[in-house]
Amino acid sequence: MAIRTVVWGENVHEQHNRIVASLYPDGMHQCIADALNADPDISATTATLQDPEHGLTQERLAETDVLVWWGHAAHGDVADDVVERVCNAVWSGMGMMFLHSAHFSKPFKRLMGSPCNLTWREAGERERLWVTSRNHPITRGLPDSFELEMEEMYGEPFGVPEPLETVFISWFQGGDVFRSGLTYKRGAGNVFYFRPGHETYPTYHDANVHTVLKNGVRWAFNPMARVKDPNEAPNVPVEAAPEKIEERGPKLHAEGEEGFR
Amino acid sequence: MAIRTVVWGENVHEQHNRIVASLYPDGMHQCIADALNADPDISATTATLQDPEHGLTQERLAETDVLVWWGHAAHGDVADDVVERVCNAVWSGMGMMFLHSAHFSKPFKRLMGSPCNLTWREAGERERLWVTSRNHPITRGLPDSFELEMEEMYGEPFGVPEPLETVFISWFQGGDVFRSGLTYKRGAGNVFYFRPGHETYPTYHDANVHTVLKNGVRWAFNPMARVKDPNEAPNVPVEAAPEKIEERGPKLHAEGEEGFR
Amino acid sequence: MAIRTVVWGENVHEQHNRIVASLYPDGMHQCIADALNADPDISATTATLQDPEHGLTQERLAETDVLVWWGHAAHGDVADDVVERVCNAVWSGMGMMFLHSAHFSKPFKRLMGSPCNLTWREAGERERLWVTSRNHPITRGLPDSFELEMEEMYGEPFGVPEPLETVFISWFQGGDVFRSGLTYKRGAGNVFYFRPGHETYPTYHDANVHTVLKNGVRWAFNPMARVKDPNEAPNVPVEAAPEKIEERGPKLHAEGEEGFR
Amino acid sequence: MAIRTVVWGENVHEQHNRIVASLYPDGMHQCIADALNADPDISATTATLQDPEHGLTQERLAETDVLVWWGHAAHGDVADDVVERVCNAVWSGMGMMFLHSAHFSKPFKRLMGSPCNLTWREAGERERLWVTSRNHPITRGLPDSFELEMEEMYGEPFGVPEPLETVFISWFQGGDVFRSGLTYKRGAGNVFYFRPGHETYPTYHDANVHTVLKNGVRWAFNPMARVKDPNEAPNVPVEAAPEKIEERGPKLHAEGEEGFR
């Protein structure tokens, strides 16, 4: 079965900005989904901020293998309960890929536990992404580096935790660098951040970017069954201890009692 | 100057449970602070849930080098704005040490970005902590392992991100194991989680635990000046780019405009 | 195509010790290969110390996707040029799984860059392995913990670098713990260390161990083309620089010259 | 007591190349040692390839807190037994800082367990180092970025293991990037790699580089007592097990016997 992927787009610039609308007439999310659907092993649909529950109901997340997120102008409009629902899905095993300005999205900040800030400049400068982890699955089919002729600059220091692996580092014409491909695990879920994708440039029409997107979905996908309750903290009864022990000493909790949260 | 340390205790069990009150007549927080103050390089005071703003005003956090946190029964009573203030202090460079049941405290969960769950059993069983990172500063003065005759069991899987380093792993009499000493960095701040410290046992009177507490504070302490605004994401003007570039291409933002959050 | 796997066994105890011979009449390597071949996606053959070039010619390594290594009594007899050949294969992308006493094998020590030492005790004690990374591919099909009724103890501190991920931690009856499943990347190659497998016990007949072995091979396998020369350090000519620059300043090297090693 | 630091230089270019000799009339090693000695907490001396045992006797290493290494043209002339001695010192707790072309030195390759290769170009281009880990001790006193007007380019992919932390990333005028500051731990020893320092440029006269060198020595220094034998793998007798167990099952080793290596 194909990897069930949902591309979430906030779908705001496309509605209000002529440049973005002309680059992505069906929305950035649809362009990304189309790129993913070119891979027979991926089955991508879309969801947007404007959909009821932002298109991310409990039921839909339960049937989503990988969620892709692009947001920018309307981070604050994403409902907190949907954010918590998305994080719980990640913790239970759903893969997640954050794109570009999603560095400041609520779910990314929630999953990183850090400011996720950076420096930036919108000047149409050249970006060159270098592979830093040889033969990493996310780099499959790519040369050692590739260019995007016009992109927004994101610069270090990038306020994220040290990743499991740094996969890409970007060079910018204006003199900055950025860790543009970073992998994480949160609970049972794989998380990938990929930098490029400013809305006023044709980044999501680029063939190398398509390759990364497809590889990213494949990497983030975990075929194992979801963890049923990723927040469960079970009180193991004394008689169920793997090794026989006898209870002793003072106690605060009654047998089988729930813990505090 | 000594390391200015604040030991935060929720101070609830001490008020309601005779066993805890007799073990820690001045409160667990005071016992921990006393242990730290035995080190001439540390100057520890206390703060509790019941204090105005939980004793953690902006002013006090600004003068705190390391914050130590013990909470359990009243995680939910900690005000969200204080949690955000604490996280901002960490991101700007304040060190932080989380003890035992603080694994489910709001600031720890916020900083980890993961469920922070585990299995547990309150049976007064023996715990033995093994050092897994040789000569790590937090292990200074300790043997390769040390025992606590009675402790609550915490068991894997522990729902936290892969740490920078695993410093201690615990063996439990009932057959479980736990990663009991874990280091992280969030923003500019060092974070250390240390497992032992159940309220009904005399753990915070143990000499080896005292050693870890003192080492932990020293490790978490960063003498560098705090980052002024740890969430800042400055728009770098084109003329301030390190390398001379000329602006080109379509733009969404006006020069010097604030970015979206 | 199935994952081409070679199980390397030193095949010494099987020839000299009746217990080992009776547990593994066809050799430990054959037992492991049989377990792997039960998976239709894996095609495992064997090689031993006694084979010419230890069965690991350049040609064979070039056609090996994953190499599994078990050694103990004869680490010193492994030829240094074969060790270098194996490491080069890993660096170019071959996966590698080290089992039990292979912690002191030449290729493992070479790839880790550290002492790889530990404490040990051969007393037939009970070992229980706990999963510490939820839904890690290597844990697929396993419960949160599983037991081996009799095993040799390996204890911390284990002299290896901090891994990419800690996947298993062992509890031992005698009071010790050990990081029993560790993942690394070296060059383009994935490396997995798995602790159990003492020669006088029936560990490689255990169903859960079989599951780990099969998962480990799948995890270590990288379908991408091998890096042609994993040690290449090319001098990039000035005119081939991605951005146009002009050479300036004093030089030590002539254009296109090889670097020093 | 000051941090006892030895700066090891191969001292070859200084003897054969007029440019290098004029930039570093007392040798690169002496220039680096002088920079370190400007810090009252550091006491630096030098050693060179030409000294007996390359100046690194067992006795001297035992009294060295941090070893700094610069080599290039004569990596192959470093005696293997000195390399092993140096690695053993690191594993026992000596700090070590590798500079620039020492990426291909024997001890660095030995400690990394990987190819340590990269791409390079000697064109006097501009390098700008960006801090990627906020308030890391090695960055103390530095701005977010600093420039070296002329340096040799080193480019990704850099064939090293994922570090504990990435501290600096370099931008190069010719379009390349490089992870220029990387931290590792090997055994009990802290290891720092710092990229800049090509022999034909005045890099070791730069004030920001001096700051990094001093910070690097302080970071790598571990005041704890050295591990006596960093390769020891003790057989723990059954009666010395932390928990009382009874020996059972078949055995290969006699009680107290040494293990195989």
PDB file of C-alpha atoms in Angstrom, chain C residues 157-255:
ATOM      1  CA  PRO C 157      30.667   1.662  31.348  1.00  0.00           C
ATOM      2  CA  PHE C 158      30.822   0.504  27.712  1.00  0.00           C
ATOM      3  CA  GLY C 159      33.706   2.277  25.982  1.00  0.00           C
ATOM      4  CA  VAL C 160      31.953   3.383  22.806  1.00  0.00           C
ATOM      5  CA  PRO C 161      31.052   6.803  21.379  1.00  0.00           C
ATOM      6  CA  GLU C 162      27.585   8.185  22.029  1.00  0.00           C
ATOM      7  CA  PRO C 163      25.420   6.462  19.378  1.00  0.00           C
ATOM      8  CA  LEU C 164      22.938   7.946  16.945  1.00  0.00           C
ATOM      9  CA  GLU C 165      20.279   6.098  18.930  1.00  0.00           C
ATOM     10  CA  THR C 166      20.186   3.761  21.905  1.00  0.00           C
ATOM     11  CA  VAL C 167      17.704   1.053  20.891  1.00  0.00           C
ATOM     12  CA  PHE C 168      18.034  -1.549  23.679  1.00  0.00           C
ATOM     13  CA  ILE C 169      19.255  -1.515  27.277  1.00  0.00           C
ATOM     14  CA  SER C 170      19.822  -4.787  29.145  1.00  0.00           C
ATOM     15  CA  TRP C 171      19.037  -5.607  32.756  1.00  0.00           C
ATOM     16  CA  PHE C 172      21.127  -8.397  34.313  1.00  0.00           C
ATOM     17  CA  GLN C 173      20.207 -10.562  37.283  1.00  0.00           C
ATOM     18  CA  GLY C 174      23.516  -9.840  38.964  1.00  0.00           C
ATOM     19  CA  GLY C 175      22.841  -6.118  39.146  1.00  0.00           C
ATOM     20  CA  ASP C 176      24.391  -4.685  35.978  1.00  0.00           C
ATOM     21  CA  VAL C 177      23.043  -2.809  32.955  1.00  0.00           C
ATOM     22  CA  PHE C 178      24.308  -2.447  29.384  1.00  0.00           C
ATOM     23  CA  ARG C 179      23.445  -0.488  26.252  1.00  0.00           C
ATOM     24  CA  SER C 180      22.728  -3.572  24.144  1.00  0.00           C
ATOM     25  CA  GLY C 181      21.525  -2.048  20.892  1.00  0.00           C
ATOM     26  CA  LEU C 182      23.374   0.937  19.442  1.00  0.00           C
ATOM     27  CA  THR C 183      23.258   2.520  15.988  1.00  0.00           C
ATOM     28  CA  TYR C 184      26.064   4.414  14.256  1.00  0.00           C
ATOM     29  CA  LYS C 185      26.936   5.751  10.839  1.00  0.00           C
ATOM     30  CA  ARG C 186      30.506   5.651   9.564  1.00  0.00           C
ATOM     31  CA  GLY C 187      31.123   7.185   6.164  1.00  0.00           C
ATOM     32  CA  ALA C 188      28.127   6.065   4.088  1.00  0.00           C
ATOM     33  CA  GLY C 189      27.623   2.864   6.088  1.00  0.00           C
ATOM     34  CA  ASN C 190      25.114   1.997   8.798  1.00  0.00           C
ATOM     35  CA  VAL C 191      26.524   0.103  11.792  1.00  0.00           C
ATOM     36  CA  PHE C 192      24.503  -1.725  14.449  1.00  0.00           C
ATOM     37  CA  TYR C 193      25.887  -3.312  17.606  1.00  0.00           C
ATOM     38  CA  PHE C 194      23.756  -6.002  19.312  1.00  0.00           C
ATOM     39  CA  ARG C 195      24.932  -7.447  22.606  1.00  0.00           C
ATOM     40  CA  PRO C 196      23.529 -10.982  23.187  1.00  0.00           C
ATOM     41  CA  GLY C 197      25.141 -14.124  21.828  1.00  0.00           C
ATOM     42  CA  HIS C 198      27.526 -15.913  24.203  1.00  0.00           C
ATOM     43  CA  GLU C 199      28.740 -19.118  22.610  1.00  0.00           C
ATOM     44  CA  THR C 200      27.844 -21.523  25.448  1.00  0.00           C
ATOM     45  CA  TYR C 201      24.157 -20.553  25.484  1.00  0.00           C
ATOM     46  CA  PRO C 202      21.401 -21.124  22.909  1.00  0.00           C
ATOM     47  CA  THR C 203      20.904 -17.404  22.254  1.00  0.00           C
ATOM     48  CA  TYR C 204      20.924 -17.700  18.467  1.00  0.00           C
ATOM     49  CA  HIS C 205      18.042 -20.151  18.679  1.00  0.00           C
ATOM     50  CA  ASP C 206      15.823 -17.559  20.391  1.00  0.00           C
ATOM     51  CA  ALA C 207      12.870 -16.228  18.405  1.00  0.00           C
ATOM     52  CA  ASN C 208      13.167 -12.638  19.641  1.00  0.00           C
ATOM     53  CA  VAL C 209      16.869 -12.630  18.849  1.00  0.00           C
ATOM     54  CA  HIS C 210      16.021 -13.857  15.351  1.00  0.00           C
ATOM     55  CA  THR C 211      13.647 -10.907  15.011  1.00  0.00           C
ATOM     56  CA  VAL C 212      16.380  -8.455  16.005  1.00  0.00           C
ATOM     57  CA  LEU C 213      18.876 -10.053  13.613  1.00  0.00           C
ATOM     58  CA  LYS C 214      16.489  -9.781  10.683  1.00  0.00           C
ATOM     59  CA  ASN C 215      15.459  -6.235  11.592  1.00  0.00           C
ATOM     60  CA  GLY C 216      19.099  -5.292  12.073  1.00  0.00           C
ATOM     61  CA  VAL C 217      20.029  -6.449   8.578  1.00  0.00           C
ATOM     62  CA  ARG C 218      17.093  -4.559   7.077  1.00  0.00           C
ATOM     63  CA  TRP C 219      18.000  -1.411   9.003  1.00  0.00           C
ATOM     64  CA  ALA C 220      21.702  -1.579   8.081  1.00  0.00           C
ATOM     65  CA  PHE C 221      20.966  -2.162   4.397  1.00  0.00           C
ATOM     66  CA  ASN C 222      21.329   0.908   2.193  1.00  0.00           C
ATOM     67  CA  PRO C 223      20.058   0.381  -1.356  1.00  0.00           C
ATOM     68  CA  MET C 224      21.945   3.367  -2.753  1.00  0.00           C
ATOM     69  CA  ALA C 225      24.984   2.837  -4.971  1.00  0.00           C
ATOM     70  CA  ARG C 226      28.252   2.524  -3.106  1.00  0.00           C
ATOM     71  CA  VAL C 227      30.479   5.559  -2.849  1.00  0.00           C
ATOM     72  CA  LYS C 228      33.168   4.823  -5.410  1.00  0.00           C
ATOM     73  CA  ASP C 229      36.192   5.902  -3.377  1.00  0.00           C
ATOM     74  CA  PRO C 230      35.162   6.648   0.214  1.00  0.00           C
ATOM     75  CA  ASN C 231      38.573   8.187   1.004  1.00  0.00           C
ATOM     76  CA  GLU C 232      38.799  10.540  -1.966  1.00  0.00           C
ATOM     77  CA  ALA C 233      39.703  14.143  -1.110  1.00  0.00           C
ATOM     78  CA  PRO C 234      39.510  15.971  -4.434  1.00  0.00           C
ATOM     79  CA  ASN C 235      41.322  19.233  -5.145  1.00  0.00           C
ATOM     80  CA  VAL C 236      38.603  21.369  -6.736  1.00  0.00           C
ATOM     81  CA  PRO C 237      40.206  23.591  -9.397  1.00  0.00           C
ATOM     82  CA  VAL C 238      39.542  27.309  -9.064  1.00  0.00           C
ATOM     83  CA  GLU C 239      37.719  27.407 -12.386  1.00  0.00           C
ATOM     84  CA  ALA C 240      35.416  24.621 -11.168  1.00  0.00           C
ATOM     85  CA  ALA C 241      34.359  26.477  -8.040  1.00  0.00           C
ATOM     86  CA  PRO C 242      30.551  26.726  -7.871  1.00  0.00           C
ATOM     87  CA  GLU C 243      30.868  30.527  -7.592  1.00  0.00           C
ATOM     88  CA  LYS C 244      33.261  32.474  -9.755  1.00  0.00           C
ATOM     89  CA  ILE C 245      36.332  33.476  -7.766  1.00  0.00           C
ATOM     90  CA  GLU C 246      39.780  34.662  -8.635  1.00  0.00           C
ATOM     91  CA  GLU C 247      42.772  32.979  -7.154  1.00  0.00           C
ATOM     92  CA  ARG C 248      44.841  35.203  -4.890  1.00  0.00           C
ATOM     93  CA  GLY C 249      47.391  35.031  -2.139  1.00  0.00           C
ATOM     94  CA  PRO C 250      50.319  32.686  -1.644  1.00  0.00           C
ATOM     95  CA  LYS C 251      49.970  29.000  -2.523  1.00  0.00           C
ATOM     96  CA  LEU C 252      51.601  25.800  -1.406  1.00  0.00           C
ATOM     97  CA  HIS C 253      50.052  23.477  -3.944  1.00  0.00           C
ATOM     98  CA  ALA C 254      50.184  23.560  -7.734  1.00  0.00           C
ATOM     99  CA  GLU C 255      46.850  23.517  -9.538  1.00  0.00           C
TER     100      GLU C 255
END
